[in-house]
mmCIF file of C-alpha atoms in Angstrom:
data_model
loop_
_atom_site.group_PDB
_atom_site.id
_atom_site.type_symbol
_atom_site.label_atom_id
_atom_site.label_comp_id
_atom_site.label_asym_id
_atom_site.label_seq_id
_atom_site.Cartn_x
_atom_site.Cartn_y
_atom_site.Cartn_z
ATOM 1 C CA MET F 19 -12.464 9.127 25.238
ATOM 2 C CA ALA F 20 -10.916 8.650 28.601
ATOM 3 C CA ASP F 21 -7.262 7.473 28.322
ATOM 4 C CA ASP F 22 -7.960 4.989 30.874
ATOM 5 C CA ASN F 23 -11.064 3.631 28.474
ATOM 6 C CA ARG F 24 -8.814 2.363 25.723
ATOM 7 C CA ILE F 25 -7.892 -0.908 27.431
ATOM 8 C CA TYR F 26 -11.206 -1.659 27.576
ATOM 9 C CA LEU F 27 -12.340 -0.609 24.256
ATOM 10 C CA ALA F 28 -9.508 -2.322 22.108
ATOM 11 C CA GLY F 29 -9.089 -5.267 24.662
ATOM 12 C CA LEU F 30 -13.052 -5.580 24.143
ATOM 13 C CA SER F 31 -11.978 -6.424 20.231
ATOM 14 C CA LEU F 32 -9.765 -9.010 21.544
ATOM 15 C CA LEU F 33 -12.443 -10.999 23.074
ATOM 16 C CA LYS F 34 -11.552 -15.097 21.765
ATOM 17 C CA GLY F 35 -14.828 -15.935 20.371
ATOM 18 C CA ILE F 36 -16.185 -12.450 20.380
ATOM 19 C CA GLY F 37 -16.748 -11.162 16.979
ATOM 20 C CA ASP F 38 -17.625 -7.931 15.752
ATOM 21 C CA ILE F 39 -21.569 -8.012 16.789
ATOM 22 C CA LEU F 40 -21.350 -9.956 19.549
ATOM 23 C CA ALA F 41 -18.880 -7.685 21.157
ATOM 24 C CA ARG F 42 -21.423 -4.338 20.279
ATOM 25 C CA GLN F 43 -23.864 -6.586 21.688
ATOM 26 C CA LEU F 44 -22.061 -6.518 24.284
ATOM 27 C CA LEU F 45 -21.144 -2.768 25.040
ATOM 28 C CA GLN F 46 -24.734 -1.861 24.600
ATOM 29 C CA TYR F 47 -26.411 -3.865 27.050
ATOM 30 C CA PHE F 48 -23.410 -2.385 29.916
ATOM 31 C CA GLY F 49 -24.628 1.162 28.846
ATOM 32 C CA ASN F 50 -20.878 1.910 26.722
ATOM 33 C CA ASP F 51 -19.180 1.195 29.840
ATOM 34 C CA ALA F 52 -16.488 -1.937 28.273
ATOM 35 C CA GLU F 53 -15.140 -1.459 31.805
ATOM 36 C CA ARG F 54 -18.158 -3.738 32.661
ATOM 37 C CA VAL F 55 -17.819 -6.722 30.687
ATOM 38 C CA PHE F 56 -14.446 -7.103 32.281
ATOM 39 C CA ILE F 57 -15.445 -7.121 35.662
ATOM 40 C CA ALA F 58 -19.156 -8.790 35.079
ATOM 41 C CA LYS F 59 -19.548 -12.189 36.575
ATOM 42 C CA LYS F 60 -20.154 -15.270 33.979
ATOM 43 C CA GLN F 61 -24.068 -15.560 34.581
ATOM 44 C CA THR F 62 -24.320 -11.965 33.888
ATOM 45 C CA LEU F 63 -23.066 -12.122 30.745
ATOM 46 C CA ALA F 64 -24.358 -14.426 29.842
ATOM 47 C CA LYS F 65 -27.486 -13.020 29.829
ATOM 48 C CA VAL F 66 -26.706 -10.586 27.319
ATOM 49 C CA PRO F 67 -28.099 -10.956 23.671
ATOM 50 C CA GLY F 68 -26.081 -13.558 21.414
ATOM 51 C CA ILE F 69 -23.973 -15.038 24.595
ATOM 52 C CA GLY F 70 -25.047 -17.460 26.757
ATOM 53 C CA MET F 71 -23.050 -19.567 29.184
ATOM 54 C CA LEU F 72 -20.449 -21.151 26.603
ATOM 55 C CA LYS F 73 -19.528 -17.667 25.287
ATOM 56 C CA ALA F 74 -19.818 -16.345 28.584
ATOM 57 C CA GLU F 75 -17.036 -18.974 29.524
ATOM 58 C CA ALA F 76 -14.819 -18.087 26.865
ATOM 59 C CA ILE F 77 -14.773 -14.679 27.894
ATOM 60 C CA MET F 78 -14.059 -14.654 31.729
ATOM 61 C CA GLN F 79 -11.194 -17.057 30.115
ATOM 62 C CA SER F 80 -9.635 -14.745 27.534
ATOM 63 C CA ARG F 81 -10.555 -11.606 28.804
ATOM 64 C CA THR F 82 -7.187 -11.078 30.909
ATOM 65 C CA GLU F 83 -4.992 -12.093 28.140
ATOM 66 C CA ALA F 84 -7.152 -9.992 26.001
ATOM 67 C CA LEU F 85 -6.669 -6.653 28.629
ATOM 68 C CA LYS F 86 -3.090 -7.529 28.794
ATOM 69 C CA ARG F 87 -2.722 -7.762 24.508
ATOM 70 C CA ALA F 88 -4.611 -4.164 24.693
ATOM 71 C CA GLY F 89 -2.380 -2.835 26.955
ATOM 72 C CA LYS F 90 0.518 -3.277 24.867
ATOM 73 C CA GLU F 91 -1.442 -2.200 21.852
ATOM 74 C CA LEU F 92 -1.465 0.852 23.863
ATOM 75 C CA GLU F 93 2.379 1.650 24.052
ATOM 76 C CA PHE F 94 2.687 1.001 20.254
ATOM 77 C CA VAL F 95 -0.351 3.497 18.996
ATOM 78 C CA ASP F 96 1.016 5.837 21.822
ATOM 79 C CA LYS F 97 4.580 5.401 20.320
ATOM 80 C CA ASN F 98 4.030 5.941 16.880
ATOM 81 C CA ASN F 99 1.366 8.942 16.526
ATOM 82 C CA ILE F 100 -1.527 6.853 15.868
ATOM 83 C CA ARG F 101 -4.900 7.178 16.940
ATOM 84 C CA LEU F 102 -7.217 4.345 18.606
ATOM 85 C CA CYS F 103 -10.932 4.943 17.518
ATOM 86 C CA SER F 104 -13.689 4.116 19.155
ATOM 87 C CA ILE F 105 -18.042 3.300 18.728
ATOM 88 C CA ALA F 106 -18.039 5.849 21.362
ATOM 89 C CA ASP F 107 -16.698 8.456 19.862
ATOM 90 C CA ASN F 108 -18.270 11.389 18.849
ATOM 91 C CA ASP F 109 -16.502 11.366 16.104
ATOM 92 C CA TYR F 110 -16.911 7.616 14.601
ATOM 93 C CA PRO F 111 -17.490 7.759 10.925
ATOM 94 C CA LEU F 112 -21.478 7.951 10.682
ATOM 95 C CA ARG F 113 -21.740 5.455 8.270
ATOM 96 C CA LEU F 114 -19.607 2.834 9.035
ATOM 97 C CA ARG F 115 -21.632 2.861 12.433
ATOM 98 C CA GLU F 116 -24.607 2.139 10.808
ATOM 99 C CA CYS F 117 -23.714 -1.005 9.993
ATOM 100 C CA PRO F 118 -23.971 -4.402 12.089
ATOM 101 C CA ASP F 119 -20.381 -5.632 11.922
ATOM 102 C CA ALA F 120 -18.602 -2.178 12.390
ATOM 103 C CA PRO F 121 -15.598 -2.937 15.019
ATOM 104 C CA ILE F 122 -16.076 -1.236 18.538
ATOM 105 C CA VAL F 123 -12.006 0.237 17.602
ATOM 106 C CA PHE F 124 -9.902 1.270 14.253
ATOM 107 C CA TYR F 125 -6.794 2.091 14.706
ATOM 108 C CA TYR F 126 -5.440 5.369 11.425
ATOM 109 C CA LYS F 127 -2.176 7.411 11.104
ATOM 110 C CA GLY F 128 -2.622 10.726 8.994
ATOM 111 C CA ASN F 129 -4.738 13.318 7.891
ATOM 112 C CA MET F 130 -8.198 12.822 7.535
ATOM 113 C CA ASN F 131 -12.620 13.230 7.763
ATOM 114 C CA LEU F 132 -13.721 10.313 7.846
ATOM 115 C CA ASN F 133 -17.273 12.049 7.513
ATOM 116 C CA ALA F 134 -16.048 14.102 5.543
ATOM 117 C CA SER F 135 -19.399 15.288 2.810
ATOM 118 C CA HIS F 136 -18.093 12.805 -0.060
ATOM 119 C CA ILE F 137 -17.034 9.341 0.445
ATOM 120 C CA LEU F 138 -16.227 6.701 -2.869
ATOM 121 C CA SER F 139 -14.772 3.210 -2.920
ATOM 122 C CA ILE F 140 -12.880 2.313 -5.644
ATOM 123 C CA VAL F 141 -11.540 -1.362 -5.865
ATOM 124 C CA GLY F 142 -10.859 -3.669 -8.718
ATOM 125 C CA THR F 143 -8.089 -6.814 -9.938
ATOM 126 C CA ARG F 144 -4.929 -6.364 -8.918
ATOM 127 C CA HIS F 145 -4.353 -7.781 -12.463
ATOM 128 C CA ALA F 146 -4.856 -4.023 -14.004
ATOM 129 C CA THR F 147 -4.676 -3.991 -17.911
ATOM 130 C CA GLY F 148 -4.002 -1.070 -18.871
ATOM 131 C CA TYR F 149 -7.718 -0.029 -19.722
ATOM 132 C CA GLY F 150 -8.361 -0.085 -16.280
ATOM 133 C CA GLU F 151 -5.104 2.134 -14.814
ATOM 134 C CA LYS F 152 -6.460 4.351 -17.818
ATOM 135 C CA LEU F 153 -10.008 4.407 -16.308
ATOM 136 C CA THR F 154 -8.768 4.650 -12.707
ATOM 137 C CA ALA F 155 -6.748 7.713 -13.921
ATOM 138 C CA SER F 156 -9.216 9.343 -15.754
ATOM 139 C CA LEU F 157 -12.239 8.547 -13.380
ATOM 140 C CA ILE F 158 -9.859 10.738 -10.089
ATOM 141 C CA LYS F 159 -9.189 13.504 -12.133
ATOM 142 C CA ALA F 160 -13.016 13.772 -13.420
ATOM 143 C CA LEU F 161 -13.618 14.102 -9.773
ATOM 144 C CA SER F 162 -11.231 16.194 -8.874
ATOM 145 C CA GLU F 163 -12.891 18.737 -10.753
ATOM 146 C CA ILE F 164 -16.064 17.759 -10.252
ATOM 147 C CA SER F 165 -15.156 18.877 -6.238
ATOM 148 C CA SER F 166 -12.371 18.824 -3.679
ATOM 149 C CA ASP F 167 -13.774 17.794 -0.866
ATOM 150 C CA ILE F 168 -14.020 13.615 -2.039
ATOM 151 C CA LEU F 169 -12.484 11.341 -0.145
ATOM 152 C CA ILE F 170 -11.240 8.751 -1.760
ATOM 153 C CA VAL F 171 -11.143 4.778 -0.350
ATOM 154 C CA SER F 172 -9.403 2.025 -1.409
ATOM 155 C CA GLY F 173 -7.125 -1.297 0.146
ATOM 156 C CA LEU F 174 -3.142 -0.226 -1.231
ATOM 157 C CA ALA F 175 -3.170 -3.239 -3.342
ATOM 158 C CA TYR F 176 -1.872 -3.795 -6.144
ATOM 159 C CA GLY F 177 -3.751 -2.439 -9.497
ATOM 160 C CA ILE F 178 -6.422 -1.224 -9.325
ATOM 161 C CA ASP F 179 -6.194 0.041 -5.705
ATOM 162 C CA ILE F 180 -3.118 1.834 -5.876
ATOM 163 C CA CYS F 181 -3.499 3.468 -9.205
ATOM 164 C CA ALA F 182 -6.875 5.111 -7.034
ATOM 165 C CA HIS F 183 -4.468 5.900 -4.625
ATOM 166 C CA ARG F 184 -1.685 7.681 -6.377
ATOM 167 C CA ASN F 185 -4.086 9.157 -8.978
ATOM 168 C CA ALA F 186 -5.729 11.001 -5.476
ATOM 169 C CA LEU F 187 -2.890 12.141 -4.213
ATOM 170 C CA LYS F 188 -1.830 13.435 -8.270
ATOM 171 C CA TYR F 189 -5.382 15.610 -7.980
ATOM 172 C CA GLY F 190 -5.304 16.531 -4.717
ATOM 173 C CA LEU F 191 -7.990 14.383 -3.230
ATOM 174 C CA PRO F 192 -7.872 12.839 -0.401
ATOM 175 C CA THR F 193 -7.387 9.368 0.351
ATOM 176 C CA VAL F 194 -7.153 6.678 2.359
ATOM 177 C CA GLY F 195 -5.992 3.181 2.647
ATOM 178 C CA VAL F 196 -7.345 -0.052 4.493
ATOM 179 C CA LEU F 197 -5.120 -2.992 5.879
ATOM 180 C CA ALA F 198 -5.597 -6.072 6.172
ATOM 181 C CA HIS F 199 -3.012 -6.503 8.663
ATOM 182 C CA GLY F 200 -1.186 -4.191 11.639
ATOM 183 C CA LEU F 201 0.013 -0.242 11.135
ATOM 184 C CA ASP F 202 3.797 -1.816 12.147
ATOM 185 C CA ARG F 203 3.675 -3.021 8.524
ATOM 186 C CA ILE F 204 3.007 -1.992 4.513
ATOM 187 C CA TYR F 205 1.953 -4.942 2.531
ATOM 188 C CA PRO F 206 2.528 -5.012 -0.361
ATOM 189 C CA SER F 207 6.315 -2.806 0.388
ATOM 190 C CA LEU F 208 7.081 -1.706 -2.719
ATOM 191 C CA HIS F 209 3.772 0.907 -1.880
ATOM 192 C CA ARG F 210 5.360 2.129 1.651
ATOM 193 C CA LYS F 211 6.536 5.336 -0.592
ATOM 194 C CA THR F 212 2.850 6.102 -1.130
ATOM 195 C CA ALA F 213 2.033 5.428 1.587
ATOM 196 C CA VAL F 214 3.577 7.338 3.492
ATOM 197 C CA GLU F 215 2.494 10.121 0.901
ATOM 198 C CA MET F 216 -0.785 9.545 1.851
ATOM 199 C CA LEU F 217 -0.491 10.425 6.387
ATOM 200 C CA ASP F 218 0.072 14.091 4.948
ATOM 201 C CA GLN F 219 -2.995 13.552 2.983
ATOM 202 C CA GLY F 220 -4.987 11.084 4.136
ATOM 203 C CA GLY F 221 -4.195 7.628 5.531
ATOM 204 C CA LEU F 222 -4.120 4.576 6.940
ATOM 205 C CA LEU F 223 -6.549 2.461 8.478
ATOM 206 C CA THR F 224 -6.837 -0.749 9.948
ATOM 207 C CA ASP F 225 -8.869 -2.679 12.729
ATOM 208 C CA PHE F 226 -6.255 -5.026 12.915
ATOM 209 C CA VAL F 227 -3.380 -5.091 16.227
ATOM 210 C CA SER F 228 0.025 -4.723 15.132
ATOM 211 C CA GLU F 229 2.211 -8.153 14.383
ATOM 212 C CA THR F 230 -1.006 -9.002 12.425
ATOM 213 C CA ASN F 231 0.298 -10.445 8.637
ATOM 214 C CA PRO F 232 -1.557 -9.783 5.949
ATOM 215 C CA ASP F 233 -2.780 -13.256 5.977
ATOM 216 C CA ARG F 234 -5.442 -14.227 3.063
ATOM 217 C CA GLU F 235 -8.288 -14.390 5.737
ATOM 218 C CA ASN F 236 -7.693 -10.678 6.318
ATOM 219 C CA PHE F 237 -8.657 -10.114 3.561
ATOM 220 C CA PRO F 238 -12.527 -9.751 3.137
ATOM 221 C CA LYS F 239 -12.625 -8.579 6.845
ATOM 222 C CA ARG F 240 -10.715 -5.390 5.085
ATOM 223 C CA ASN F 241 -13.100 -4.992 2.745
ATOM 224 C CA ARG F 242 -16.498 -5.044 5.027
ATOM 225 C CA LEU F 243 -14.274 -1.180 6.133
ATOM 226 C CA ILE F 244 -13.896 -0.843 2.366
ATOM 227 C CA ALA F 245 -17.825 -0.201 2.114
ATOM 228 C CA GLY F 246 -18.717 0.632 5.456
ATOM 229 C CA LEU F 247 -16.847 3.785 5.101
ATOM 230 C CA SER F 248 -18.253 5.263 1.841
ATOM 231 C CA ASP F 249 -21.155 6.145 0.332
ATOM 232 C CA ALA F 250 -20.596 3.810 -2.689
ATOM 233 C CA THR F 251 -18.608 1.680 -4.354
ATOM 234 C CA VAL F 252 -17.528 1.796 -7.949
ATOM 235 C CA VAL F 253 -15.666 -1.400 -9.764
ATOM 236 C CA ILE F 254 -12.783 -0.937 -12.358
ATOM 237 C CA GLU F 255 -12.137 -3.785 -13.443
ATOM 238 C CA SER F 256 -12.982 -7.737 -11.444
ATOM 239 C CA ALA F 257 -12.569 -10.991 -12.873
ATOM 240 C CA ARG F 258 -15.254 -13.337 -12.041
ATOM 241 C CA LYS F 259 -14.285 -13.985 -8.462
ATOM 242 C CA GLY F 260 -11.836 -11.542 -6.588
ATOM 243 C CA GLY F 261 -12.061 -9.034 -2.681
ATOM 244 C CA ALA F 262 -13.706 -6.710 -5.269
ATOM 245 C CA LEU F 263 -16.603 -7.978 -5.722
ATOM 246 C CA ILE F 264 -16.799 -9.310 -2.656
ATOM 247 C CA THR F 265 -16.927 -5.629 -1.067
ATOM 248 C CA ALA F 266 -19.303 -4.859 -4.003
ATOM 249 C CA ASP F 267 -21.488 -7.683 -2.294
ATOM 250 C CA ILE F 268 -20.787 -5.991 1.492
ATOM 251 C CA ALA F 269 -21.851 -3.015 0.039
ATOM 252 C CA PHE F 270 -24.952 -3.917 -1.816
ATOM 253 C CA SER F 271 -25.639 -5.866 2.032
ATOM 254 C CA TYR F 272 -25.236 -2.668 3.451
ATOM 255 C CA GLY F 273 -27.519 -0.360 1.817
ATOM 256 C CA ARG F 274 -24.431 1.264 -0.214
ATOM 257 C CA GLU F 275 -24.813 1.995 -3.794
ATOM 258 C CA VAL F 276 -22.508 -0.263 -7.056
ATOM 259 C CA TYR F 277 -20.958 1.270 -9.933
ATOM 260 C CA ALA F 278 -19.701 -0.817 -12.400
ATOM 261 C CA PHE F 279 -18.125 0.074 -15.593
ATOM 262 C CA PRO F 280 -18.425 -2.100 -18.094
ATOM 263 C CA GLY F 281 -16.740 -4.358 -20.791
ATOM 264 C CA ARG F 282 -15.092 -5.674 -23.754
ATOM 265 C CA VAL F 283 -17.287 -9.687 -23.838
ATOM 266 C CA GLY F 284 -14.704 -11.898 -23.043
ATOM 267 C CA ASP F 285 -11.862 -9.589 -21.432
ATOM 268 C CA CYS F 286 -11.032 -11.816 -18.019
ATOM 269 C CA TYR F 287 -10.441 -8.972 -15.454
ATOM 270 C CA SER F 288 -14.430 -7.476 -16.983
ATOM 271 C CA ASP F 289 -16.915 -10.526 -16.328
ATOM 272 C CA GLY F 290 -17.070 -9.505 -13.046
ATOM 273 C CA CYS F 291 -17.949 -5.824 -13.476
ATOM 274 C CA ASN F 292 -20.148 -7.177 -16.841
ATOM 275 C CA LEU F 293 -21.780 -10.350 -13.782
ATOM 276 C CA LEU F 294 -22.429 -7.273 -11.337
ATOM 277 C CA ILE F 295 -24.058 -5.101 -13.869
ATOM 278 C CA ARG F 296 -26.140 -7.508 -15.452
ATOM 279 C CA SER F 297 -27.726 -9.042 -12.304
ATOM 280 C CA ASN F 298 -28.806 -5.249 -11.209
ATOM 281 C CA LYS F 299 -25.778 -5.406 -8.656
ATOM 282 C CA ALA F 300 -24.323 -2.574 -9.541
ATOM 283 C CA MET F 301 -25.504 0.359 -11.505
ATOM 284 C CA LEU F 302 -23.649 0.382 -15.457
ATOM 285 C CA ILE F 303 -21.550 3.665 -15.217
ATOM 286 C CA THR F 304 -19.137 5.550 -18.060
ATOM 287 C CA SER F 305 -17.752 8.550 -16.010
ATOM 288 C CA ALA F 306 -17.700 10.746 -13.352
ATOM 289 C CA MET F 307 -21.022 12.901 -13.761
ATOM 290 C CA ASP F 308 -22.672 9.667 -13.265
ATOM 291 C CA ILE F 309 -21.735 8.795 -9.755
ATOM 292 C CA ALA F 310 -22.020 12.277 -8.922
ATOM 293 C CA ASN F 311 -25.870 12.896 -11.038
ATOM 294 C CA GLU F 312 -26.569 9.281 -9.087
ATOM 295 C CA LEU F 313 -25.322 10.494 -5.599
ATOM 296 C CA ARG F 314 -27.117 14.048 -5.894
ATOM 297 C CA TRP F 315 -23.923 15.758 -5.058
ATOM 298 C CA ASN F 316 -25.337 18.504 -6.466
ATOM 299 C CA THR F 317 -28.558 18.388 -5.332
ATOM 300 C CA LYS F 318 -30.146 18.455 -1.989
ATOM 301 C CA ASP F 319 -32.323 15.413 -3.233
ATOM 302 C CA LYS F 320 -31.128 11.506 -2.378
ATOM 303 C CA LYS F 321 -31.683 9.193 -4.932
ATOM 304 C CA THR F 322 -33.934 5.822 -3.975
ATOM 305 C CA ARG F 323 -32.685 2.796 -4.951
ATOM 306 C CA PRO F 324 -34.493 1.062 -7.582
ATOM 307 C CA GLU F 325 -35.825 -1.976 -7.155
ATOM 308 C CA GLN F 326 -32.926 -5.285 -7.802
ATOM 309 C CA SER F 327 -33.470 -8.090 -9.695
ATOM 310 C CA ARG F 328 -31.128 -10.680 -9.757
ATOM 311 C CA LEU F 329 -30.225 -13.687 -12.023
ATOM 312 C CA VAL F 330 -31.567 -17.170 -11.631
ATOM 313 C CA PHE F 331 -29.278 -20.033 -11.633
ATOM 314 C CA ASP F 332 -30.185 -24.316 -11.476
ATOM 315 C CA GLU F 333 -27.879 -26.536 -9.538
ATOM 316 C CA ASP F 334 -27.425 -29.008 -6.735
ATOM 317 C CA ARG F 335 -28.337 -27.846 -3.176
ATOM 318 C CA PRO F 336 -24.163 -27.968 -1.506
ATOM 319 C CA ARG F 337 -23.865 -28.884 1.887
ATOM 320 C CA SER F 338 -24.106 -25.161 3.476
ATOM 321 C CA PRO F 339 -25.494 -24.220 6.856
ATOM 322 C CA VAL F 340 -25.993 -20.753 5.711
ATOM 323 C CA LEU F 341 -27.622 -22.471 3.113
ATOM 324 C CA ASP F 342 -29.994 -24.799 5.916
ATOM 325 C CA ILE F 343 -31.465 -21.700 7.886
ATOM 326 C CA LEU F 344 -33.142 -20.066 4.530
ATOM 327 C CA VAL F 345 -34.637 -23.285 3.331
ATOM 328 C CA GLU F 346 -35.618 -23.297 7.482
ATOM 329 C CA LYS F 347 -36.986 -19.825 6.787
ATOM 330 C CA GLY F 348 -37.713 -19.270 3.797
ATOM 331 C CA GLU F 349 -36.092 -15.638 3.725
ATOM 332 C CA MET F 350 -34.051 -13.801 5.359
ATOM 333 C CA GLN F 351 -32.492 -10.796 5.736
ATOM 334 C CA ILE F 352 -28.499 -10.244 5.654
ATOM 335 C CA ASN F 353 -27.836 -8.761 9.116
ATOM 336 C CA GLU F 354 -30.548 -11.139 11.213
ATOM 337 C CA LEU F 355 -28.723 -13.858 10.099
ATOM 338 C CA SER F 356 -25.495 -12.892 10.943
ATOM 339 C CA ILE F 357 -26.928 -13.503 14.350
ATOM 340 C CA ILE F 358 -28.001 -16.488 13.912
ATOM 341 C CA LEU F 359 -25.623 -18.070 12.518
ATOM 342 C CA GLY F 360 -22.540 -15.406 13.812
ATOM 343 C CA ILE F 361 -20.830 -14.847 11.686
ATOM 344 C CA PRO F 362 -19.641 -11.565 10.779
ATOM 345 C CA VAL F 363 -21.647 -9.692 8.213
ATOM 346 C CA HIS F 364 -18.302 -9.544 6.237
ATOM 347 C CA GLN F 365 -17.482 -13.353 6.191
ATOM 348 C CA LEU F 366 -21.127 -13.896 5.651
ATOM 349 C CA ALA F 367 -21.328 -12.387 2.316
ATOM 350 C CA SER F 368 -18.474 -13.744 0.814
ATOM 351 C CA ALA F 369 -20.536 -17.327 1.333
ATOM 352 C CA LEU F 370 -23.701 -15.776 -0.315
ATOM 353 C CA PHE F 371 -22.338 -14.746 -2.985
ATOM 354 C CA ASP F 372 -21.191 -17.769 -3.762
ATOM 355 C CA LEU F 373 -23.911 -19.535 -3.436
ATOM 356 C CA GLU F 374 -25.907 -16.767 -5.677
ATOM 357 C CA MET F 375 -23.108 -17.012 -8.148
ATOM 358 C CA GLU F 376 -23.322 -20.697 -8.166
ATOM 359 C CA GLY F 377 -27.167 -20.425 -8.237
ATOM 360 C CA HIS F 378 -28.613 -21.772 -5.414
ATOM 361 C CA VAL F 379 -29.927 -18.620 -3.327
ATOM 362 C CA LYS F 380 -32.126 -15.831 -4.814
ATOM 363 C CA ILE F 381 -31.154 -12.366 -3.646
ATOM 364 C CA LEU F 382 -34.092 -9.829 -3.379
ATOM 365 C CA PRO F 383 -34.303 -6.261 -2.640
ATOM 366 C CA GLY F 384 -32.840 -4.545 0.995
ATOM 367 C CA GLY F 385 -30.821 -8.021 1.383
ATOM 368 C CA ILE F 386 -32.443 -10.053 2.065
ATOM 369 C CA TYR F 387 -31.969 -13.309 0.286
ATOM 370 C CA LYS F 388 -33.870 -16.572 0.027
ATOM 371 C CA PRO F 389 -33.274 -20.236 -1.798
ATOM 372 C CA ASN F 390 -33.461 -20.758 -5.449
ATOM 373 C CA PHE F 391 -35.248 -23.657 -5.775
#
């Protein structure tokens, strides 16, 4: 990618009011020439599907500042040996490119192959038990014995995440940490040593610019990258609500495989895994070989996802624009719903998951949602 085009691609990701889906619409409309977004007239911008006059005006007002901030970010990445990867690049991760809310650009540092033959996300609670930590270690050890070409992706958080990264390093598998902040910091700081070690055997990745703090709202956005980069997501331990279940829900909406280890009935940090399994959103696994066999890592065939069934609950209908659209349309695929509402898939998946757990919506095969009343 030519250096003079990087600033426009980075700037496109920084336009106010334009998320990942609309940024991609803009780029496609202008023939993958990001510079044209910054010189187009308002009337031309308004013709782009999903933009209209109001968003066109917002683009006009924010694009100078977006380019200025993009220029500052390019100085930072060049100084710190960080790579900017654009969706226009040939080596953009193929799995991530398939996701409708894939980032226009992301930033990474290290030695990683994001198009590796096998990529697995491992997520779970920040409050990992001894059982969860032992399970994570034994899983990764067994995976390393199956193949040395398995990239382990997680979020560098406390608990299962950092356990997955450290065991990947221990057993010689590359591992990538996806961050909810810029690459000018490490959060939590206690994991800095592990993060530095990962640079030689994987690395760090984010779609947030430098000086971005690890604010709470950034983590669901981060989670859609964890899900999108991978063939499948494995949940080790999770409570009924939390980031791991949001990641699993996003992975499911992308049509990716989701696996979960079962836990004892009544254990707080097994409730989420058991719920995923019970609702047929995740397949029950007990070993690394279960994953390898399901993903056909040692055969030429690809497994077809079985038809899914869902839990049904009965509660009062809440006020929700998401639910209003579903009631009006009857049923809708999550990607179509995302475009109509102008909400990124990772945020929408979180809202739909809450509605599903409260019994207000039902999910059908293929990421299709319908009202459950």
